Coordinates of C-alpha atoms and ligand atoms in Angstrom, one line a residue:
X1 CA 61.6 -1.4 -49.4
X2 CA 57.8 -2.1 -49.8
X3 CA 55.8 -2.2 -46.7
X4 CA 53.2 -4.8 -46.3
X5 CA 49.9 -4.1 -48.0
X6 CA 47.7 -5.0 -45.1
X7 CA 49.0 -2.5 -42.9
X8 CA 49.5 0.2 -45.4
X9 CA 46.0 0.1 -46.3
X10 CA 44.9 0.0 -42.9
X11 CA 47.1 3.4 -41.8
X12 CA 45.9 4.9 -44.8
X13 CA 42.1 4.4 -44.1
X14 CA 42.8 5.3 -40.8
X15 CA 45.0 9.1 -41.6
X16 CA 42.3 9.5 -44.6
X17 CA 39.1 7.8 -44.6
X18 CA 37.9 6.7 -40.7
X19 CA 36.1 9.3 -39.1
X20 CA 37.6 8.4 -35.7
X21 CA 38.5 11.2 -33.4
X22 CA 41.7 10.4 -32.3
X23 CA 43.1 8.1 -35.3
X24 CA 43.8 10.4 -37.9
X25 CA 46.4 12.0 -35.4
X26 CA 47.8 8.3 -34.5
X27 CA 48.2 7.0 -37.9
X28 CA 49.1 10.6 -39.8
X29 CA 52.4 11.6 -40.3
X30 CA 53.1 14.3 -37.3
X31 CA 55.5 13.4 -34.6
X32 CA 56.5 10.1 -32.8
X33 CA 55.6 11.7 -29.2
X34 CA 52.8 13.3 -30.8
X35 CA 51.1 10.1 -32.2
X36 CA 52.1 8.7 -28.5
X37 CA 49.9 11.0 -26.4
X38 CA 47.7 10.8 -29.1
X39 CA 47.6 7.1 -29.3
X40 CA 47.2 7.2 -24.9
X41 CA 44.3 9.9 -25.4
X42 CA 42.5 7.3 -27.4
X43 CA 43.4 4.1 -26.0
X44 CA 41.6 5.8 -22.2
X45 CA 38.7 7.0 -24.7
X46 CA 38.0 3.4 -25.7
X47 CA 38.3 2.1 -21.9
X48 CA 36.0 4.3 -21.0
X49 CA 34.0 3.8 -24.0
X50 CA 33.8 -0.1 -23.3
X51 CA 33.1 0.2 -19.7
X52 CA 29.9 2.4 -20.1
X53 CA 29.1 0.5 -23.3
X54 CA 29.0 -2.7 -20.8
X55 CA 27.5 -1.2 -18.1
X56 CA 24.7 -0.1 -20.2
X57 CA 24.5 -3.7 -21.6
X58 CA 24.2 -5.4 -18.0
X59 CA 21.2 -2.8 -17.2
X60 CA 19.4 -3.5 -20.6
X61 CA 20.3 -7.3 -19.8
X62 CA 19.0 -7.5 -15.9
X63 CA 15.7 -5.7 -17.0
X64 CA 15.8 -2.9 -14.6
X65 CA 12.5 -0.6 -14.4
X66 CA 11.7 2.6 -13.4
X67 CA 8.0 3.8 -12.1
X68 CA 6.0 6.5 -13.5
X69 CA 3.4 7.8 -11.8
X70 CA 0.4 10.1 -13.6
X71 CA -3.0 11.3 -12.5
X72 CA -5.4 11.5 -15.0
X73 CA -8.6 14.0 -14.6
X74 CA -11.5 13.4 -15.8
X75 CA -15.2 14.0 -15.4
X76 CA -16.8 10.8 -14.3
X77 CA -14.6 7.8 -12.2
X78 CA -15.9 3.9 -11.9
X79 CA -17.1 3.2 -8.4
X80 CA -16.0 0.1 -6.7
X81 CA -17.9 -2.8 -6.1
X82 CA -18.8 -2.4 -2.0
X83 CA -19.0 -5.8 -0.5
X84 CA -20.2 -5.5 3.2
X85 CA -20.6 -8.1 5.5
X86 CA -20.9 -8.9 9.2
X87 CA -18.3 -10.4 11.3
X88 CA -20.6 -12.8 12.6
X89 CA -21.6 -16.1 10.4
X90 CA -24.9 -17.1 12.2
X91 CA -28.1 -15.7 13.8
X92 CA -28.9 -17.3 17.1
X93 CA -33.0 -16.6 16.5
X94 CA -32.6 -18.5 13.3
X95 CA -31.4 -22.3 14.3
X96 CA -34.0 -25.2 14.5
X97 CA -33.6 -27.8 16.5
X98 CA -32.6 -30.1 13.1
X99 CA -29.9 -27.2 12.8
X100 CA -29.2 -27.9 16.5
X101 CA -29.4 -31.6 16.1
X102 CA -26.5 -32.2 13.1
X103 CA -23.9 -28.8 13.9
X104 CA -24.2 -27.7 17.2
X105 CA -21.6 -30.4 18.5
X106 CA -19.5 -29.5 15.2
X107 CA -19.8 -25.7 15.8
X108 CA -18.7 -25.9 19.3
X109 CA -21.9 -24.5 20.8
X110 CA -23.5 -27.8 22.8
X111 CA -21.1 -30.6 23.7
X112 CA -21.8 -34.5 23.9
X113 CA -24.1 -34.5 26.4
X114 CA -26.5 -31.3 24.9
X115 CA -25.6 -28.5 27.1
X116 CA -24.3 -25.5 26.0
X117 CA -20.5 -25.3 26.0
X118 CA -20.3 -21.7 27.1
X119 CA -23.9 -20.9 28.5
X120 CA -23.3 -16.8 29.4
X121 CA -22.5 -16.2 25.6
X122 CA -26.2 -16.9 24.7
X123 CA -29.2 -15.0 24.7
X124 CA -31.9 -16.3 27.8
X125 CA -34.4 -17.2 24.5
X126 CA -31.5 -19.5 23.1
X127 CA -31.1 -21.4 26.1
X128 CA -34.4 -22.0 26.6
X129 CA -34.7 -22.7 22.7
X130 CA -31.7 -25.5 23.7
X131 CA -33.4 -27.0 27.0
X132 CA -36.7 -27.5 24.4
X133 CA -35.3 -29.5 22.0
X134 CA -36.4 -32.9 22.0
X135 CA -33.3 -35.4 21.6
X136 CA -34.9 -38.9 21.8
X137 CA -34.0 -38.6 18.0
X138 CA -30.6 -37.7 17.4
X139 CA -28.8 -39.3 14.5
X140 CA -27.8 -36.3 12.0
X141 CA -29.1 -36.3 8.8
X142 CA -26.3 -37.1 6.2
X143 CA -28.3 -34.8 3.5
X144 CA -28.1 -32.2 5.8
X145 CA -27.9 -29.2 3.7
X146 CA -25.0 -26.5 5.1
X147 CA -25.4 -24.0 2.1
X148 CA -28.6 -23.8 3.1
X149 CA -28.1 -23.7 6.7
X150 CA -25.5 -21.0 6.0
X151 CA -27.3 -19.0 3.6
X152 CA -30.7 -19.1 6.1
X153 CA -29.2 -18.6 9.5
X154 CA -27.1 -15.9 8.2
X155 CA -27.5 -11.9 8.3
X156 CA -30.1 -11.0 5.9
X157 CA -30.5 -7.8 3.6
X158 CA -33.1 -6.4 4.6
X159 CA -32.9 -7.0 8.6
X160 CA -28.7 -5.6 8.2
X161 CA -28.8 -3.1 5.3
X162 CA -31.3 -0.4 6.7
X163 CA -31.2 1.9 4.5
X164 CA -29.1 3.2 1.2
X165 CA -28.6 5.9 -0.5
X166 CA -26.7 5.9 -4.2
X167 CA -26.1 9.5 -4.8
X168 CA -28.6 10.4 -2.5
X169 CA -31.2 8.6 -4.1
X170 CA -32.9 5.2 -2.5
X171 CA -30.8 2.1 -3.9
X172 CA -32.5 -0.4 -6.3
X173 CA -33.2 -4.2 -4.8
X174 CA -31.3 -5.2 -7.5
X175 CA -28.2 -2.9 -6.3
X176 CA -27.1 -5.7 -3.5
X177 CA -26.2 -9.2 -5.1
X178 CA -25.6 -11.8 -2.4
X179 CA -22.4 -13.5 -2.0
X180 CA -21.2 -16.5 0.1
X181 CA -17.6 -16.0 1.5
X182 CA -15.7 -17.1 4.5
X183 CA -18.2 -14.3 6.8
X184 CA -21.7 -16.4 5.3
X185 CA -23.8 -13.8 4.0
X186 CA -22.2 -10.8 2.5
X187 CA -24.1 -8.3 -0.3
X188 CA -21.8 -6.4 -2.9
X189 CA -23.1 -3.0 -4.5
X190 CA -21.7 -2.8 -8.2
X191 CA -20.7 -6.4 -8.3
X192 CA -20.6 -7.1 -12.2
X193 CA -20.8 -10.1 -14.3
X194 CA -17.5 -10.1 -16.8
X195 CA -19.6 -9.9 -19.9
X196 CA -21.2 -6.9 -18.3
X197 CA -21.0 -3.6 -20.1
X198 CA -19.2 -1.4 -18.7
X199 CA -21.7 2.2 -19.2
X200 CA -24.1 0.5 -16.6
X201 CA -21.5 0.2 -14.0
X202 CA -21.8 2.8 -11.2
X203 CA -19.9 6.3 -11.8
X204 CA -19.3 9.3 -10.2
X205 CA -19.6 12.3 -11.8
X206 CA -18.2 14.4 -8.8
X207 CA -15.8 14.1 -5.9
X208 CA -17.7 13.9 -2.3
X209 CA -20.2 12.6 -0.2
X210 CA -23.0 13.5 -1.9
X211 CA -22.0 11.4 -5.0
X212 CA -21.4 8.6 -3.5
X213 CA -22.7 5.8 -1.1
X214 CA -24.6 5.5 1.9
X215 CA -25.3 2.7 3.9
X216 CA -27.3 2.3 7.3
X217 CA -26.4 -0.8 8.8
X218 CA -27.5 -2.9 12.0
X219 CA -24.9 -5.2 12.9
X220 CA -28.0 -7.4 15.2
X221 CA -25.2 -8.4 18.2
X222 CA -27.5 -9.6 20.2
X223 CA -28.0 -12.1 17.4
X224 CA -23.8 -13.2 17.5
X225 CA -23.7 -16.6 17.7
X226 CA -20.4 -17.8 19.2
X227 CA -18.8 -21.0 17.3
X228 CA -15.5 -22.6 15.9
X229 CA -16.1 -21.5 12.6
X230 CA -13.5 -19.9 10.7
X231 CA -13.8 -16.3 12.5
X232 CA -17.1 -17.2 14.6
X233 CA -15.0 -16.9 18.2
X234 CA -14.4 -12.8 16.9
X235 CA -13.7 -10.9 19.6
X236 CA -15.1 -8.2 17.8
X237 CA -18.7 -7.0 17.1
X238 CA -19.0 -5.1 13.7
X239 CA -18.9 -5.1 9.7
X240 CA -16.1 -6.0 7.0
X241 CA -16.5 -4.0 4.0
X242 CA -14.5 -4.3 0.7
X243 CA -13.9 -2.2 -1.8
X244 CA -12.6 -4.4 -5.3
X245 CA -13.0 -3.8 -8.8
X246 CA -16.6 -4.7 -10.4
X247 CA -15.6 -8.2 -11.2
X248 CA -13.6 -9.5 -9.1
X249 CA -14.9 -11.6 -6.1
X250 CA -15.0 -10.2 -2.7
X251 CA -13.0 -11.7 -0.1
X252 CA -13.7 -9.4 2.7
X253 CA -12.4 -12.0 5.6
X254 CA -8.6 -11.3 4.5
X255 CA -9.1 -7.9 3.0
X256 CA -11.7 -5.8 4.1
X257 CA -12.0 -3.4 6.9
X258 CA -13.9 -2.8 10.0
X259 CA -16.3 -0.3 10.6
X260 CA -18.0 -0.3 14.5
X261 CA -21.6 0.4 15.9
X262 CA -22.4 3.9 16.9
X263 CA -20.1 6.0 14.4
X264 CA -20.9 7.5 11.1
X265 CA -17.4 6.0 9.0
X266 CA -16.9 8.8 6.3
X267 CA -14.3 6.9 3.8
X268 CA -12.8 8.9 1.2
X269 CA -11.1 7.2 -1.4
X270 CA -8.9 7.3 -4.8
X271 CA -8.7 5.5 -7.8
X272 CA -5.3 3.9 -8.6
X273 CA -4.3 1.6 -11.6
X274 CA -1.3 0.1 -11.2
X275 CA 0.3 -1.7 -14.9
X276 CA 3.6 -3.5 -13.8
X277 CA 6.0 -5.3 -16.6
X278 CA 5.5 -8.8 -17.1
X279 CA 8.6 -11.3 -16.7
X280 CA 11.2 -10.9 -16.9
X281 CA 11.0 -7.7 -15.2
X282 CA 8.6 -8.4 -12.7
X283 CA 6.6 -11.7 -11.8
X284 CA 3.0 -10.4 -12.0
X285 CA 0.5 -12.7 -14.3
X286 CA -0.4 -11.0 -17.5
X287 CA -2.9 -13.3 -18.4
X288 CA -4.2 -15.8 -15.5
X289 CA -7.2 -17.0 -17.6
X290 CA -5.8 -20.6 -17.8
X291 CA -4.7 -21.1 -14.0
X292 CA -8.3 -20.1 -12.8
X293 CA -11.4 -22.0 -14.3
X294 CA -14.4 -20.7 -12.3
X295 CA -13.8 -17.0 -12.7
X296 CA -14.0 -15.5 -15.8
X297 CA -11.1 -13.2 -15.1
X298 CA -8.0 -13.7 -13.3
X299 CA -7.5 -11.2 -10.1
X300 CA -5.2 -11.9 -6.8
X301 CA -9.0 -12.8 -4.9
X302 CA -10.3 -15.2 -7.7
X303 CA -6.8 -16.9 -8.0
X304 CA -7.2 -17.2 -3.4
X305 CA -10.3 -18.6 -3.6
X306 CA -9.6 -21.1 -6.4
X307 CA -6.5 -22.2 -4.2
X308 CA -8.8 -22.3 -1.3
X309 CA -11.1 -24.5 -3.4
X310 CA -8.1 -26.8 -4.8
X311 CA -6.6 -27.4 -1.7
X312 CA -9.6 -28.1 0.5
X313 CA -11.2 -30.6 -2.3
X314 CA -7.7 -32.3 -2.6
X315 CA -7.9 -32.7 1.2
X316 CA -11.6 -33.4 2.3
X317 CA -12.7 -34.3 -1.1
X318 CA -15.9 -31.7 -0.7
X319 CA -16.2 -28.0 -0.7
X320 CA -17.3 -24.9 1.4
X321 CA -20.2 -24.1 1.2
X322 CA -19.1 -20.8 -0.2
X323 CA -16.1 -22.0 -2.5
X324 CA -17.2 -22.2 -6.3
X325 CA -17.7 -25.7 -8.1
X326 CA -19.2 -29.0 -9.0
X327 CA -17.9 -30.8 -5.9
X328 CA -20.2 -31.9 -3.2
X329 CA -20.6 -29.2 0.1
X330 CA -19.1 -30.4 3.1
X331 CA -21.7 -32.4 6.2
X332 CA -21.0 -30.5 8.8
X333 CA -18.6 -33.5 10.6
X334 CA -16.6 -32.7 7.5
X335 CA -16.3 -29.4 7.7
X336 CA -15.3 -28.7 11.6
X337 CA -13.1 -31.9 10.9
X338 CA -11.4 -31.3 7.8
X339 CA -12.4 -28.3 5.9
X340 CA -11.8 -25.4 8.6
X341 CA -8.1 -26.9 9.6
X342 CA -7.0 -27.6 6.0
X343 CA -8.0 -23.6 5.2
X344 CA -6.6 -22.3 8.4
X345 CA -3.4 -24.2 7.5
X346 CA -3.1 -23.1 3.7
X347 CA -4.3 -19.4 4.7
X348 CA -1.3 -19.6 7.2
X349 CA 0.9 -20.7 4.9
X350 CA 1.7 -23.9 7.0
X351 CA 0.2 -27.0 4.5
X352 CA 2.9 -28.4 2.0
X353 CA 1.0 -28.6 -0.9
X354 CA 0.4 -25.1 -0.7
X355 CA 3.6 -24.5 -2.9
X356 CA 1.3 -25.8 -5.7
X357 CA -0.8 -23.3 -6.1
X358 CA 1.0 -20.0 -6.4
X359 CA -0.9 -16.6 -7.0
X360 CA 0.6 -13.8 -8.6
X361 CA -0.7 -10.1 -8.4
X362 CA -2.3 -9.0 -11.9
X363 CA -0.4 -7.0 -14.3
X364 CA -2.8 -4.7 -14.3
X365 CA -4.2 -4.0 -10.7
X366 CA -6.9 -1.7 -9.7
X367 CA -6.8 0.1 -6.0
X368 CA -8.9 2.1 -4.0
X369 CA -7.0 3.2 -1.3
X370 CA -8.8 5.4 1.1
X371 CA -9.0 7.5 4.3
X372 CA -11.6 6.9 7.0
X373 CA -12.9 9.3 9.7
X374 CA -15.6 8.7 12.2
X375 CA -17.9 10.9 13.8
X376 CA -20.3 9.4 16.9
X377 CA -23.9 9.2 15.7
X378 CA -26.6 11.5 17.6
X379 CA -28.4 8.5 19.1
X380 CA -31.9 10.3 20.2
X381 CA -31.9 11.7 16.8
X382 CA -32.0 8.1 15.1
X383 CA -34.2 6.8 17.7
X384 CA -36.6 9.4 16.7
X385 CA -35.9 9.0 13.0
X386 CA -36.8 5.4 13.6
X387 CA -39.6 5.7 16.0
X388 CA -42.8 5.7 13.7
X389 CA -41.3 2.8 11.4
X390 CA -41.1 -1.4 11.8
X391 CA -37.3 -0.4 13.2
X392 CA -38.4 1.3 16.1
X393 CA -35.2 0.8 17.8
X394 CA -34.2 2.3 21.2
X395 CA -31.3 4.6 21.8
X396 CA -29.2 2.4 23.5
X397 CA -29.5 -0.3 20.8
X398 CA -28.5 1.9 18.1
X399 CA -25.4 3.1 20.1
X400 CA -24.4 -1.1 20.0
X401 CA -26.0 -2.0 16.3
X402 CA -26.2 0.7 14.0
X403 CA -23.3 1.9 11.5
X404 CA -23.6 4.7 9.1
X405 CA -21.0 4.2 6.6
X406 CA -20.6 6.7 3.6
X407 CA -18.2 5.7 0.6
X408 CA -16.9 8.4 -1.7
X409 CA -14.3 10.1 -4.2
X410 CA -12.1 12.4 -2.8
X411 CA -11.4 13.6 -6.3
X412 CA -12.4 12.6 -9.3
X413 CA -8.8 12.1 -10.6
X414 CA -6.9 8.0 -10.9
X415 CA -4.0 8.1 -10.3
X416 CA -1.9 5.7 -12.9
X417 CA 1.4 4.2 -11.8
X418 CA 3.2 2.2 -14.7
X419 CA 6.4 0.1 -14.7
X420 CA 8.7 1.1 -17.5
X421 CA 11.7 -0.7 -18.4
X422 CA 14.9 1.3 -18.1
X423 CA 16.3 0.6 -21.5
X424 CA 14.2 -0.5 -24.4
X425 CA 15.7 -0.7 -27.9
X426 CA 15.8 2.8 -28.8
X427 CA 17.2 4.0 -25.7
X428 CA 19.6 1.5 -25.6
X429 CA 21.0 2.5 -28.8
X430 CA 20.4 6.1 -27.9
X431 CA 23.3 5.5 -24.8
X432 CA 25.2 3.5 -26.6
X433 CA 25.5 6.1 -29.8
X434 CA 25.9 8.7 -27.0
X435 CA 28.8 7.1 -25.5
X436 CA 30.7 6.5 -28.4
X437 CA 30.1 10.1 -30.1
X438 CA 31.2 11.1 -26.5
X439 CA 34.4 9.2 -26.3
X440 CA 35.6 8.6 -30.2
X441 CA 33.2 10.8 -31.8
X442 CA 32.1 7.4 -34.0
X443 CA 28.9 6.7 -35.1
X444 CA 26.7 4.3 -37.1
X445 CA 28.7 5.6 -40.4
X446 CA 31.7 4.8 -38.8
X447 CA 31.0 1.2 -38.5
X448 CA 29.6 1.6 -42.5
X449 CA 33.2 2.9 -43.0
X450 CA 34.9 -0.1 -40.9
X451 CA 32.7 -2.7 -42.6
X452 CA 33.5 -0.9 -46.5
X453 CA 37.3 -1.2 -45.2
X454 CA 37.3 -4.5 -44.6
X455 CA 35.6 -5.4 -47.8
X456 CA 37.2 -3.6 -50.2
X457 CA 40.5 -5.9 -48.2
X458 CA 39.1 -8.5 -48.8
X459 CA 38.4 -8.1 -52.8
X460 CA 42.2 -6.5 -52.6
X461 CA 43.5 -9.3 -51.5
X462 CA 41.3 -12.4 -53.2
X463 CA 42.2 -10.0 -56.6
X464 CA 46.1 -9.2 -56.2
X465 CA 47.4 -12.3 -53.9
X466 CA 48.4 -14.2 -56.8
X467 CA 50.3 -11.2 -58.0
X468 CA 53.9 -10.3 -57.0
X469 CA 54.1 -7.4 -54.7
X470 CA 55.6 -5.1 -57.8
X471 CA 52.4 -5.6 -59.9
X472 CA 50.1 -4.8 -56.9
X473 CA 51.9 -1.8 -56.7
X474 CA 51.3 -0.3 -59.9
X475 CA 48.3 -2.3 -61.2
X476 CA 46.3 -2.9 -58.4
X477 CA 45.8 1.0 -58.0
X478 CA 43.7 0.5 -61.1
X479 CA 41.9 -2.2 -60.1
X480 CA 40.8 -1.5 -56.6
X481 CA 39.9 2.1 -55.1
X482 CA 41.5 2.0 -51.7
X483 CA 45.5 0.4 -52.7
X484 CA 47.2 2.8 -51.0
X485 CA 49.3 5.3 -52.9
X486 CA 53.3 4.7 -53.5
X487 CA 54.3 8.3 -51.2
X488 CA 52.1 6.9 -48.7
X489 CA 53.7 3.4 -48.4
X490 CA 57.1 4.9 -48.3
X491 CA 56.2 7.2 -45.8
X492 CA 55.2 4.2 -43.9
X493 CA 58.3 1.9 -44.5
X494 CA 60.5 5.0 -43.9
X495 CA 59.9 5.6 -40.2
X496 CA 59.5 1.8 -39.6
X497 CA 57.2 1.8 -37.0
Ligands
NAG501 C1 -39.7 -36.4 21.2 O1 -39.8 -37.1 19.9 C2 -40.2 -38.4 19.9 C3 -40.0 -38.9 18.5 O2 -40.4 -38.1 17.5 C4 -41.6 -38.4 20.4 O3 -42.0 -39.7 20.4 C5 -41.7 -37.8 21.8 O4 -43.0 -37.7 22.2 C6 -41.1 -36.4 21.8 N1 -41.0 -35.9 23.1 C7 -41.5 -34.7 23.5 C8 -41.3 -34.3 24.9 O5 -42.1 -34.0 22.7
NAG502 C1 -28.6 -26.8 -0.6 O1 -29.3 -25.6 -0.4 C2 -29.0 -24.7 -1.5 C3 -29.5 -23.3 -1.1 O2 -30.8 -23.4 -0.6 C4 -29.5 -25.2 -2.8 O3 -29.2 -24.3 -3.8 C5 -28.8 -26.5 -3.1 O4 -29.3 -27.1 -4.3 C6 -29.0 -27.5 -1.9 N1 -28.2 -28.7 -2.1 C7 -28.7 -29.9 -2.1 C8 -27.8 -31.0 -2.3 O5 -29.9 -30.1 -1.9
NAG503 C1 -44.6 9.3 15.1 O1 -46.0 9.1 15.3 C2 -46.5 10.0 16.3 C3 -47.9 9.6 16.6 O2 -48.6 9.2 15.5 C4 -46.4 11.4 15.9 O3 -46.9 12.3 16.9 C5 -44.9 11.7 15.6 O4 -44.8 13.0 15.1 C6 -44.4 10.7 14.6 N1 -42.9 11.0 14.5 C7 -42.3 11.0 13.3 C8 -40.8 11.2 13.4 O5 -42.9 10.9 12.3
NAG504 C1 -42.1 -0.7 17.9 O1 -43.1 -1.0 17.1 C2 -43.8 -2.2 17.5 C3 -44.8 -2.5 16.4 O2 -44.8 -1.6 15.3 C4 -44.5 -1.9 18.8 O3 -45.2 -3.1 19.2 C5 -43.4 -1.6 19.8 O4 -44.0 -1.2 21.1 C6 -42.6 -0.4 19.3 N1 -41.5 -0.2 20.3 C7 -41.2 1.0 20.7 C8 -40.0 1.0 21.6 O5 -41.8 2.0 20.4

């Protein structure tokens, strides 16, 4: 009796030929119980096999990551771009009775009928300023300008930033750039155009205070002007600073901190790049350029304020005066009517259409996290450091006004952290190799062997299957390399399997 061909070949590639742990033992010629526990051993091998082999497949699949964190050391580190501004929006000395005239009822300070809405928050001067202003005139001005009312009546340079130091050295005039945000008037240190090069930014070259930032500041709260404006009802008096890469915007309302009058804020701080995976393993923006048209690159702030912008000219159809764009400013009816409630709403996250306009972190952040200590300042000692120059100022207003901030490395290391997917290619195939050597000892060769096996089938059987079974026996050998010998075949048909 002849066996079939098929299977003959197949047991005799698998005894002879397949590199296969556990199937020369099932298909060779030792004993039935033998080739049992043998054929057990190997059928649990393969479960195992295929179950690790899967469960390698779902995490290459569901694009899992791991984080790995470096610091880098290295002899000089980019400083960030220092935006400070004051809490307060407008100076009470610097309204005129045409400011008076078109916001005063919009701000909240006078009501209908002229009189100040909550006297004992003003200065005397201001409500004298108020009882002298002559209303027989009083129909607002629709031209009336409110960047320029902002910008004007706002803290300026040289009245807040007293003194700096960059390294110890006096700070250029060019150093501070001014910049409108939700605060008014804020000034940046390091702020960069994108097109800037990057050797001119500011560096350290050493960790500590002495190469870094100082800043004497006078926060003028006798000048706070209470209002409705976005944060003018503060309950605080004092400075935002912000610490954000070179070319991003500021947007110190939402992400600053606070430093108070009377301390010297020491605020140490590290450099931290943070690289996440684009999708599909995480939903950061690798390349914002097209949602954001008035920046020149995309960061979480410039993709807030064009949001800010979108929404509020969708609404109001005009602007703030410190949103970027073409579109008209607000009047100042506009802006305590529409403008200020739209933005509270959409910064809350309560306005419908805010779903719109989605931002998504960077890939690639930059961080400057930081420590800050305080010390109290000696007040007699400023007053006397002051006393022969234009700010002459008392003891007591220092203790209320002045801040002393200083803004440095605390080692000049960054600190990298970078999102890594769990299994690329190679490692993938690096698990997948390991688990099969592991459980049946195969390999990329043995597929080679599987894939040669079914070919040379295939010929067999296109060559010999118009041949009786008789010829394949004896001619076929010839023919084709892997026709199974006669011993073998009888072996086969003899224990029947
Ligand atoms: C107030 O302004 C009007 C119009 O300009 C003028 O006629 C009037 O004399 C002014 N009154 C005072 C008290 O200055
Ligand atoms: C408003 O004032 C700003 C700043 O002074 C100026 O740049 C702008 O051109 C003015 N806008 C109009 C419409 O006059
Ligand atoms: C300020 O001027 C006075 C009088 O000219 C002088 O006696 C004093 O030493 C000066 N103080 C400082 C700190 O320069
Ligand atoms: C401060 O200086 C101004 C002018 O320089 C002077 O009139 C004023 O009296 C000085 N104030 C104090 C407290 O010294």
């Amino acid at each position: 009796m002849g066996c079939r061909s098929g299977r003959c070949h197949l047991r005799k590639w698998a005894a002879d030929t397949s590199d296969l742990h556990g199937l020369k033992h099932i298909a060779g010629s030792g004993n039935l119980f033998r080739r049992l526990v043998w054929l057990c051993l190997f059928l649990t091998a393969l479960g195992f096999c295929i179950y690790e082999c899967y469960l390698v497949f779902v995490g290459f699949l569901s694009f899992n990551h791991v984080t790995q964190v470096d610091v880098l050391y290295s002899t000089e580190v980019e400083f960030p771009a220092v935006t400070v501004c004051n809490i307060n929006k407008y100076r009470e000395s610097a309204f005129t009775e045409d400011d008076i005239k078109n916001v005063g009822v919009h701000l909240g300070i006078i009501d209908e009928d002229h009189n100040l809405l909550l006297p004992e928050l003003y200065t005397d001067e201001f409500r004298d300023f108020i009882d002298s202003v002559n209303w027989t005139v009083v129909e607002e001005d629709p031209d009336y300008n409110m960047t320029d009312f902002t910008i004007r009546t706002g803290h300026q340079k040289e009245d807040m930033i007293l003194s700096c130091l960059w390294k110890e050295e006096p700070c250029e005039e060019s150093d501070f750039q001014h910049k409108l945000t939700h605060l008014g008037n804020c000034y940046s240190f390091n702020l960069q155009g994108a097109n800037s090069d990057e050797a001119d930014w500011k560096h350290s070259y050493a960790a500590g205070a002495a190469n870094g930032l100082q800043l004497i500041l006078n926060m003028e709260t006798p000048e706070y002007t209470p209002t409705n404006d976005l944060d003018g009802g503060a309950m605080d008096a004092g400075l935002r600073i912000m610490f954000h890469y070179p070319t991003e915007p500021p947007y110190p309302k939402e992400l600053g901190f606070a430093v108070a009058a009377g301390d010297h804020s020491f605020i140490s701080m590290r450099h931290e790049k943070i690289t996440s995976l684009p999708d599909p393993y995480s939903e950061c923006e690798s390349d914002g350029a097209d949602i954001i048209t008035h920046f020149d690159h995309y960061s979480l702030q410039a993709c807030r304020i064009e949001c800010e912008t979108l929404v509020v000219v969708a609404e109001c159809g005009c602007r703030l005066p410190e949103m970027p764009g073409d579109d008209d400013v607000c009047g100042p009816a506009d802006l305590h009517e529409c403008a200020h409630p739209t933005l509270v709403e959409f910064i809350t996250g309560n306005l419908d259409s805010a779903e719109s306009c989605e931002c998504f972190s960077p890939c690639e952040v930059e961080n400057y996290p930081f420590t800050l200590s305080t010390s109290r300042l000696r007040l007699t000692y400023l007053e006397a450091l002051f006393a022969n120059t234009s700010t002459n100022f008392t003891a007591a207003y220092i203790g209320e006004n002045i801040a002393v901030v200083s803004m440095y490395y605390e080692a000049l290391n960054f600190e990298t952290i970078d999102m890594l997917p769990e299994y690329t290619v190679a490692t993938l195939l690096a698990v997948l190799g390991g688990n099969l050597g592991l459980f049946l000892g195969a390999s990329f060769l043995t597929l080679a062997q599987l894939g040669e096996y079914c070919f040379d089938e295939v010929v067999g059987w296109c060559i010999c299957t118009p041949k009786k079974e008789d010829d394949d026996k004896n001619d076929g050998g010839n023919k084709v390399g892997h026709v199974p010998t006669v011993t073998a075949m009888d072996a086969w048909g003899a224990q029947k399997l």
